[in-house]
């Protein structure tokens, strides 16, 4: 059986057993091959836009002897699917903005009909994906954060509302009372931080979460310094915006310090 990276293993672990999976952007088809080899899933579709990774996926599936159960299809996003062909869609290793575009184009074309579950691993721009989920009745069930080879990854697991337990609603998940210790921060701003940092990740803060946002703060401070060298009104405006972001990160992190960080 193929061995997955820690990142792909985390995604595989969140896929529901028995699901027919469509993995979109499936360079090398590692995830579908693992899901079939491990017996977790009965069949899969590996969708890939670009010819090189598409060929690599076809090769991997053939070498694993799984051509009858994994279909490798070339195409843009969810265009490779017909409505009703997948229970679970996984998308990993691309930016959140592209991921949300793929989901939105697929939804508009009816390709998400019958899809109960999404497992998503955006490399950046996680808040764009969280907002898309909330806007389209996919209820966030859990989030994981992990570090591998010096990079930090977040994995989001969502169920379509009709399949979500009644006790889990996005309204409750994105309830900003978790940041109640920040009375001076506006409600709207608190909700933005939940979308940016992840509501489950904030409720169970780990050392990896703290590292990610300390690193982000350092990056913003560096940009702020560069911007500060310019004297234009635009630069002043940008600097003020960056300072606001840095302050926000510091406030949210300090509010989390009460919870004991655990490593991941
Ligand atoms: N999902 C794998 C993983 O997480 O290891 C591969 C990630 S790789 C960095 C991103 C893949 O998405 C590339 O193979 C790229 O060709 C593919 N891709 C990018 N845009 C796509 C789209 N619109 N539809 C399908 N695949 C796409």
Coordinates of N, CA and C in Angstrom, one line a residue, residues 17-214:
X17 N -15.8 6.7 5.4 CA -15.7 5.3 4.9 C -16.9 5.0 4.0
X18 N -16.6 4.4 2.8 CA -17.7 4.0 1.9 C -18.0 5.0 0.9
X19 N -17.4 6.2 1.0 CA -17.8 7.3 0.1 C -17.2 7.0 -1.3
X20 N -17.9 7.4 -2.3 CA -17.4 7.5 -3.7 C -16.7 8.9 -3.8
X21 N -15.4 8.9 -4.0 CA -14.6 10.1 -3.9 C -14.3 10.7 -5.2
X22 N -14.3 12.0 -5.3 CA -13.7 12.7 -6.5 C -12.6 13.6 -5.9
X23 N -11.4 13.3 -6.3 CA -10.2 14.1 -5.9 C -9.9 15.1 -7.1
X24 N -10.0 16.3 -6.8 CA -9.9 17.3 -7.9 C -8.5 18.0 -7.7
X25 N -7.7 18.0 -8.8 CA -6.4 18.5 -8.8 C -5.5 17.4 -8.2
X26 N -5.6 16.2 -8.9 CA -5.1 14.9 -8.3 C -3.8 14.5 -8.8
X27 N -2.8 15.4 -8.9 CA -1.5 15.1 -9.4 C -1.0 13.8 -8.7
X28 N -0.7 12.8 -9.6 CA -0.2 11.5 -9.1 C -1.3 10.6 -8.5
X29 N -2.5 11.1 -8.3 CA -3.6 10.3 -7.8 C -3.3 9.6 -6.5
X30 N -2.4 10.1 -5.7 CA -2.0 9.4 -4.5 C -3.1 9.2 -3.5
X31 N -4.0 10.2 -3.3 CA -5.0 10.1 -2.3 C -6.1 9.1 -2.8
X32 N -6.6 9.1 -4.0 CA -7.5 8.1 -4.4 C -6.9 6.7 -4.4
X33 N -5.7 6.5 -4.8 CA -5.0 5.2 -4.7 C -5.0 4.7 -3.3
X34 N -4.6 5.5 -2.3 CA -4.6 5.1 -0.9 C -6.0 4.7 -0.4
X35 N -7.0 5.6 -0.8 CA -8.3 5.3 -0.3 C -8.9 4.0 -0.8
X36 N -8.5 3.6 -2.0 CA -8.9 2.3 -2.5 C -8.1 1.2 -1.9
X37 N -6.8 1.4 -1.9 CA -5.9 0.3 -1.4 C -6.2 0.0 0.1
X38 N -6.6 1.0 0.9 CA -6.8 0.8 2.3 C -8.2 0.2 2.5
X39 N -9.0 0.2 1.5 CA -10.4 -0.4 1.6 C -11.4 0.6 2.1
X40 N -10.9 1.9 2.3 CA -11.8 2.9 2.9 C -12.9 3.3 1.9
X41 N -12.6 3.3 0.6 CA -13.5 3.8 -0.4 C -13.7 2.7 -1.5
X42 N -14.9 2.6 -2.1 CA -15.1 1.6 -3.1 C -14.6 2.0 -4.5
X43 N -14.7 3.3 -4.8 CA -14.3 3.8 -6.1 C -14.0 5.3 -6.0
X44 N -13.3 5.7 -7.1 CA -12.9 7.2 -7.0 C -12.7 7.7 -8.5
X45 N -12.8 9.0 -8.5 CA -12.5 9.7 -9.8 C -11.3 10.7 -9.4
X46 N -10.3 10.6 -10.3 CA -9.2 11.6 -10.1 C -9.3 12.6 -11.2
X47 N -9.5 13.9 -10.8 CA -9.7 14.9 -11.9 C -8.4 15.8 -11.9
X48 N -7.9 16.0 -13.1 CA -6.7 16.8 -13.2 C -6.8 17.7 -14.5
X49 N -6.4 18.9 -14.3 CA -6.5 19.9 -15.5 C -5.3 19.7 -16.4
X50 N -4.1 19.6 -15.8 CA -2.9 19.7 -16.7 C -2.4 18.3 -17.1
X51 N -1.9 18.3 -18.3 CA -1.5 17.0 -19.0 C -0.5 16.2 -18.2
X52 N 0.6 16.9 -17.7 CA 1.7 16.2 -17.0 C 1.1 15.5 -15.8
X53 N 0.5 16.2 -14.9 CA 0.0 15.5 -13.7 C -1.1 14.5 -14.0
X54 N -1.9 14.8 -15.1 CA -2.9 13.8 -15.5 C -2.3 12.5 -15.9
X55 N -1.2 12.6 -16.7 CA -0.5 11.4 -17.1 C 0.1 10.7 -15.9
X56 N 0.6 11.5 -15.0 CA 1.2 10.9 -13.8 C 0.2 10.1 -13.0
X57 N -1.0 10.7 -12.9 CA -2.1 10.1 -12.2 C -2.5 8.8 -12.9
X58 N -2.6 8.8 -14.2 CA -3.0 7.6 -14.9 C -2.0 6.5 -14.7
X59 N -0.7 6.9 -14.7 CA 0.4 5.9 -14.5 C 0.3 5.3 -13.1
X60 N 0.1 6.1 -12.1 CA 0.0 5.7 -10.7 C -1.1 4.7 -10.5
X61 N -2.3 5.0 -11.1 CA -3.5 4.1 -11.0 C -3.2 2.8 -11.7
X62 N -2.6 2.9 -12.9 CA -2.3 1.6 -13.6 C -1.3 0.7 -12.8
X63 N -0.3 1.4 -12.3 CA 0.7 0.6 -11.5 C 0.1 0.0 -10.3
X64 N -0.9 0.6 -9.7 CA -1.6 0.1 -8.5 C -2.6 -1.0 -8.9
X65 N -2.8 -1.2 -10.2 CA -3.8 -2.2 -10.7 C -5.2 -1.8 -10.4
X66 N -5.5 -0.4 -10.4 CA -6.8 0.0 -10.0 C -7.6 0.7 -11.1
X67 N -7.2 0.4 -12.3 CA -7.9 1.2 -13.4 C -9.4 0.9 -13.5
X68 N -9.9 -0.2 -12.9 CA -11.3 -0.5 -13.0 C -12.1 0.3 -11.9
X69 N -11.4 0.7 -10.9 CA -12.1 1.4 -9.8 C -11.7 2.9 -9.6
X70 N -10.6 3.3 -10.2 CA -10.3 4.7 -10.2 C -10.3 5.3 -11.7
X71 N -11.2 6.2 -11.9 CA -11.2 6.8 -13.3 C -10.4 8.1 -13.2
X72 N -9.4 8.2 -14.1 CA -8.7 9.4 -14.1 C -9.2 10.3 -15.3
X73 N -9.7 11.5 -15.0 CA -10.3 12.3 -16.0 C -9.6 13.6 -16.1
X74 N -9.4 14.1 -17.4 CA -8.7 15.4 -17.5 C -9.8 16.5 -17.7
X75 N -9.7 17.5 -16.9 CA -10.6 18.6 -17.1 C -10.5 19.7 -16.0
X76 N -11.2 20.7 -16.2 CA -11.1 21.9 -15.2 C -12.1 21.7 -14.0
X77 N -11.5 21.6 -12.9 CA -12.3 21.5 -11.6 C -13.3 20.4 -11.6
X78 N -14.5 20.8 -11.3 CA -15.6 19.8 -11.1 C -16.3 19.4 -12.5
X79 N -15.8 20.0 -13.6 CA -16.3 19.7 -14.9 C -16.1 18.2 -15.2
X80 N -15.2 17.6 -14.6 CA -14.9 16.2 -14.9 C -16.0 15.3 -14.3
X81 N -16.9 15.8 -13.4 CA -17.9 15.1 -12.7 C -19.3 15.2 -13.4
X82 N -20.1 14.2 -13.4 CA -21.5 14.4 -13.7 C -22.2 14.4 -12.4
X83 N -23.4 15.1 -12.3 CA -24.1 15.2 -11.0 C -24.4 13.8 -10.5
X84 N -24.2 13.6 -9.2 CA -24.5 12.4 -8.6 C -23.4 11.3 -8.6
X85 N -22.3 11.6 -9.2 CA -21.2 10.6 -9.3 C -20.3 10.5 -8.1
X86 N -20.4 11.5 -7.2 CA -19.5 11.5 -6.1 C -20.2 11.8 -4.8
X87 N -19.9 11.2 -3.7 CA -20.4 11.5 -2.4 C -19.5 12.5 -1.7
X88 N -18.2 12.4 -1.9 CA -17.2 13.2 -1.3 C -16.3 13.9 -2.3
X89 N -16.0 15.2 -2.2 CA -15.1 15.8 -3.0 C -13.9 16.2 -2.2
X90 N -12.7 15.9 -2.6 CA -11.5 16.4 -1.9 C -10.7 17.3 -2.9
X91 N -10.2 18.4 -2.3 CA -9.4 19.3 -3.1 C -8.2 19.7 -2.2
X92 N -7.0 19.5 -2.6 CA -5.9 19.8 -1.8 C -4.7 20.4 -2.5
X93 N -3.9 21.2 -1.8 CA -2.7 21.7 -2.4 C -2.8 22.8 -3.3
X94 N -3.9 23.6 -3.3 CA -3.9 24.8 -4.1 C -4.4 26.0 -3.2
X95 N -4.4 27.2 -3.8 CA -4.8 28.4 -3.0 C -6.3 28.4 -2.7
X96 N -6.7 29.0 -1.6 CA -8.1 29.1 -1.3 C -9.0 29.8 -2.3
X97 N -8.4 30.7 -3.0 CA -9.2 31.5 -4.0 C -9.6 30.6 -5.2
X98 N -8.6 29.9 -5.7 CA -8.8 28.9 -6.8 C -9.8 27.8 -6.3
X99 N -9.6 27.4 -5.1 CA -10.5 26.3 -4.6 C -11.9 26.8 -4.5
X100 N -12.1 28.0 -4.1 CA -13.5 28.5 -4.0 C -14.0 28.7 -5.4
X101 N -13.2 29.2 -6.4 CA -13.6 29.3 -7.8 C -14.1 28.0 -8.3
X102 N -13.3 26.9 -8.0 CA -13.6 25.6 -8.6 C -15.0 25.1 -8.0
X103 N -15.1 25.3 -6.6 CA -16.4 24.9 -6.0 C -17.5 25.7 -6.5
X104 N -17.4 27.0 -6.7 CA -18.5 27.8 -7.2 C -18.9 27.5 -8.6
X105 N -17.9 27.3 -9.5 CA -18.2 27.0 -10.9 C -18.9 25.6 -10.9
X106 N -18.4 24.7 -10.1 CA -19.1 23.3 -10.0 C -20.5 23.4 -9.5
X107 N -20.7 24.2 -8.4 CA -22.0 24.3 -7.8 C -23.0 24.9 -8.9
X108 N -22.5 26.0 -9.6 CA -23.4 26.6 -10.5 C -23.8 25.7 -11.7
X109 N -22.9 24.7 -12.0 CA -23.2 23.8 -13.0 C -23.9 22.5 -12.5
X110 N -24.2 22.5 -11.3 CA -25.0 21.4 -10.7 C -24.1 20.2 -10.3
X111 N -22.8 20.4 -10.4 CA -21.9 19.2 -10.1 C -21.8 18.8 -8.7
X112 N -22.3 19.7 -7.8 CA -22.2 19.3 -6.4 C -23.5 18.6 -5.9
X113 N -24.4 18.4 -6.9 CA -25.7 17.6 -6.5 C -25.3 16.3 -6.0
X114 N -25.8 15.9 -4.8 CA -25.5 14.6 -4.3 C -24.2 14.5 -3.5
X115 N -23.4 15.6 -3.6 CA -22.1 15.6 -2.8 C -22.5 15.9 -1.3
X116 N -22.1 15.0 -0.4 CA -22.4 15.2 1.0 C -21.3 15.8 1.8
X117 N -20.1 15.6 1.3 CA -18.9 15.9 2.1 C -17.8 16.6 1.3
X118 N -17.1 17.5 1.9 CA -16.0 18.2 1.3 C -14.8 18.1 2.2
X119 N -13.7 17.7 1.7 CA -12.4 17.7 2.6 C -11.4 18.6 1.8
X120 N -11.1 19.7 2.4 CA -10.3 20.7 1.6 C -9.1 21.1 2.3
X121 N -8.0 21.2 1.6 CA -6.7 21.7 2.2 C -6.2 22.8 1.3
X122 N -6.6 24.0 1.6 CA -6.1 25.2 0.9 C -4.7 25.5 1.5
X123 N -3.8 25.9 0.5 CA -2.4 26.2 1.0 C -2.4 27.6 1.6
X124 N -3.2 28.5 1.1 CA -3.3 29.9 1.6 C -4.8 30.3 1.5
X125 N -5.1 31.4 2.0 CA -6.5 31.9 1.8 C -7.6 31.0 2.4
X126 N -7.3 30.5 3.5 CA -8.3 29.5 4.1 C -9.7 30.3 4.4
X127 N -9.6 31.6 4.7 CA -10.8 32.3 5.0 C -11.8 32.3 3.8
X128 N -11.3 32.4 2.6 CA -12.1 32.4 1.4 C -12.9 31.1 1.3
X129 N -12.2 30.0 1.7 CA -12.9 28.7 1.6 C -14.0 28.6 2.7
X130 N -13.6 29.1 3.9 CA -14.6 29.0 5.0 C -15.9 29.8 4.7
X131 N -15.6 31.0 4.1 CA -16.8 31.8 3.7 C -17.6 31.1 2.6
X132 N -17.0 30.5 1.7 CA -17.7 29.8 0.6 C -18.6 28.7 1.2
X133 N -18.0 28.0 2.2 CA -18.8 26.9 2.8 C -20.0 27.4 3.5
X134 N -19.8 28.5 4.2 CA -21.0 29.0 5.0 C -22.0 29.6 4.0
X135 N -21.6 30.2 2.9 CA -22.6 30.8 2.0 C -23.3 29.7 1.3
X136 N -22.8 28.5 1.2 CA -23.4 27.4 0.4 C -23.9 26.2 1.2
X137 N -24.2 26.5 2.5 CA -24.8 25.4 3.3 C -23.9 24.2 3.5
X138 N -22.6 24.4 3.5 CA -21.8 23.3 3.9 C -21.3 23.6 5.3
X139 N -21.6 22.7 6.3 CA -21.4 23.0 7.7 C -20.0 22.4 8.1
X140 N -19.2 23.3 8.6 CA -17.9 23.0 9.0 C -17.9 22.0 10.2
X141 N -17.4 20.8 10.1 CA -17.5 19.8 11.2 C -16.2 19.8 12.0
X142 N -15.1 20.0 11.4 CA -13.8 20.0 12.1 C -12.7 20.7 11.2
X143 N -11.7 21.0 11.9 CA -10.5 21.6 11.2 C -9.3 21.0 11.9
X144 N -8.2 20.7 11.1 CA -7.0 20.2 11.7 C -5.8 21.2 11.2
X145 N -4.8 21.3 12.0 CA -3.6 22.0 11.5 C -2.4 21.2 11.8
X146 N -1.5 21.1 10.9 CA -0.3 20.3 11.1 C 0.9 20.9 10.4
X147 N 2.0 20.4 10.8 CA 3.3 20.9 10.3 C 4.0 19.7 9.6
X148 N 4.5 20.0 8.4 CA 5.3 18.9 7.7 C 6.4 19.6 6.9
X149 N 7.6 19.1 7.1 CA 8.7 19.6 6.3 C 8.8 21.2 6.4
X150 N 8.5 21.7 7.5 CA 8.7 23.1 7.7 C 7.5 24.0 7.2
X151 N 6.4 23.3 6.7 CA 5.3 24.0 6.2 C 4.1 23.7 7.1
X152 N 3.2 24.7 7.2 CA 2.0 24.5 8.0 C 0.8 24.3 7.1
X153 N -0.1 23.3 7.4 CA -1.2 23.1 6.5 C -2.5 23.0 7.4
X154 N -3.6 23.5 6.8 CA -4.9 23.4 7.5 C -5.8 22.5 6.6
X155 N -6.6 21.7 7.3 CA -7.5 20.8 6.6 C -8.9 21.0 7.1
X156 N -9.8 21.3 6.2 CA -11.2 21.6 6.6 C -12.1 20.4 6.2
X157 N -13.0 20.0 7.1 CA -14.0 19.0 6.8 C -15.4 19.5 7.0
X158 N -16.2 19.5 5.9 CA -17.6 20.0 5.9 C -18.6 19.0 5.4
X159 N -19.8 19.1 5.9 CA -20.9 18.2 5.4 C -22.0 19.2 4.9
X160 N -22.6 18.7 3.8 CA -23.8 19.5 3.3 C -24.8 19.5 4.4
X161 N -25.5 20.6 4.6 CA -26.4 20.8 5.7 C -27.4 19.6 6.0
X162 N -28.0 19.1 4.9 CA -28.9 18.0 5.2 C -28.3 16.8 5.9
X163 N -26.9 16.7 5.7 CA -26.2 15.5 6.2 C -25.4 15.8 7.5
X164 N -25.5 17.1 7.9 CA -24.8 17.5 9.1 C -25.7 17.2 10.4
X165 N -25.1 16.7 11.5 CA -25.8 16.5 12.7 C -26.5 17.7 13.1
X166 N -27.8 17.6 13.6 CA -28.6 18.8 13.9 C -27.8 19.7 15.0
X167 N -27.0 19.1 15.8 CA -26.3 19.8 16.8 C -25.2 20.7 16.3
X168 N -24.8 20.5 15.0 CA -23.7 21.2 14.4 C -24.2 22.2 13.4
X169 N -24.2 23.5 13.7 CA -24.6 24.5 12.7 C -23.5 25.5 12.5
X170 N -23.5 26.1 11.3 CA -22.4 27.1 11.1 C -22.6 28.3 12.0
X171 N -23.9 28.6 12.4 CA -24.2 29.7 13.3 C -23.4 29.5 14.6
X172 N -23.5 28.2 15.1 CA -22.9 27.9 16.4 C -21.4 27.8 16.2
X173 N -21.0 27.2 15.1 CA -19.5 27.1 14.9 C -18.8 28.4 14.8
X174 N -19.5 29.4 14.1 CA -18.8 30.7 13.9 C -19.3 31.7 15.0
X175 N -19.8 31.2 16.1 CA -20.2 32.1 17.2 C -19.0 32.8 17.8
X176 N -19.0 34.1 17.8 CA -17.8 34.8 18.1 C -17.6 34.9 19.7
X177 N -18.5 34.3 20.4 CA -18.3 34.4 21.9 C -17.0 33.8 22.4
X178 N -16.4 33.0 21.5 CA -15.0 32.4 21.9 C -14.0 33.6 22.1
X179 N -14.3 34.7 21.4 CA -13.4 35.9 21.6 C -14.0 36.9 22.6
X180 N -14.8 36.4 23.5 CA -15.5 37.3 24.4 C -14.5 38.1 25.3
X181 N -13.3 37.6 25.4 CA -12.3 38.3 26.3 C -11.8 39.5 25.6
X182 N -12.3 39.8 24.4 CA -11.8 41.0 23.6 C -13.0 42.0 23.5
X183 N -13.4 42.6 24.6 CA -14.6 43.4 24.6 C -14.6 44.6 23.7
X184 N -13.3 45.1 23.4 CA -13.2 46.3 22.6 C -13.3 46.0 21.1
X185 N -13.1 44.7 20.8 CA -13.2 44.3 19.3 C -14.6 44.2 18.9
X186 N -14.9 44.8 17.7 CA -16.3 44.8 17.2 C -16.7 43.3 16.8
X187 N -18.0 43.0 16.9 CA -18.5 41.7 16.6 C -18.1 41.3 15.2
X188 N -18.2 42.2 14.2 CA -17.9 42.0 12.8 C -16.4 41.5 12.7
X189 N -15.6 42.2 13.4 CA -14.1 42.0 13.4 C -13.8 40.6 14.0
X190 N -14.5 40.3 15.0 CA -14.3 39.0 15.7 C -14.7 37.8 14.7
X191 N -15.8 38.0 14.0 CA -16.2 37.0 13.0 C -15.2 36.9 11.9
X192 N -14.6 38.0 11.5 CA -13.5 38.0 10.4 C -12.3 37.1 10.9
X193 N -12.0 37.3 12.2 CA -10.9 36.5 12.7 C -11.2 35.0 12.8
X194 N -12.5 34.7 13.1 CA -12.9 33.3 13.1 C -12.7 32.7 11.7
X195 N -13.1 33.5 10.7 CA -13.0 33.0 9.3 C -11.5 32.9 8.9
X196 N -10.7 33.8 9.4 CA -9.3 33.8 9.0 C -8.5 32.7 9.8
X197 N -8.7 32.6 11.1 CA -7.9 31.6 11.9 C -8.6 30.3 12.1
X198 N -9.9 30.2 11.8 CA -10.5 28.9 12.0 C -11.2 28.7 13.3
X199 N -12.5 28.5 13.3 CA -13.2 28.5 14.6 C -12.9 27.3 15.5
X200 N -12.6 26.1 14.8 CA -12.3 24.9 15.6 C -10.8 25.1 16.1
X201 N -10.0 25.6 15.2 CA -8.5 25.8 15.6 C -8.4 26.7 16.8
X202 N -9.3 27.8 16.8 CA -9.2 28.7 17.9 C -9.7 28.1 19.2
X203 N -10.7 27.2 19.1 CA -11.2 26.6 20.3 C -10.2 25.5 20.9
X204 N -9.4 24.9 20.0 CA -8.4 23.9 20.5 C -7.0 24.4 20.0
X205 N -6.5 25.5 20.6 CA -5.3 26.1 20.1 C -4.1 25.1 20.3
X206 N -3.3 24.9 19.3 CA -2.1 24.0 19.4 C -0.9 24.9 19.2
X207 N 0.2 24.3 19.5 CA 1.5 25.0 19.3 C 1.6 25.4 17.8
X208 N 1.2 24.5 16.9 CA 1.3 24.8 15.5 C 0.5 26.0 15.1
X209 N -0.7 26.1 15.7 CA -1.5 27.3 15.4 C -0.8 28.6 15.9
X210 N -0.3 28.5 17.1 CA 0.5 29.7 17.6 C 1.6 30.0 16.7
X211 N 2.4 29.0 16.2 CA 3.5 29.2 15.3 C 3.1 29.9 14.1
X212 N 2.0 29.4 13.5 CA 1.5 29.9 12.2 C 1.3 31.4 12.3
X213 N 0.6 31.8 13.4 CA 0.2 33.2 13.4 C 1.3 34.1 14.0
X214 N 2.3 33.5 14.7 CA 3.4 34.3 15.1 C 4.3 34.6 13.8

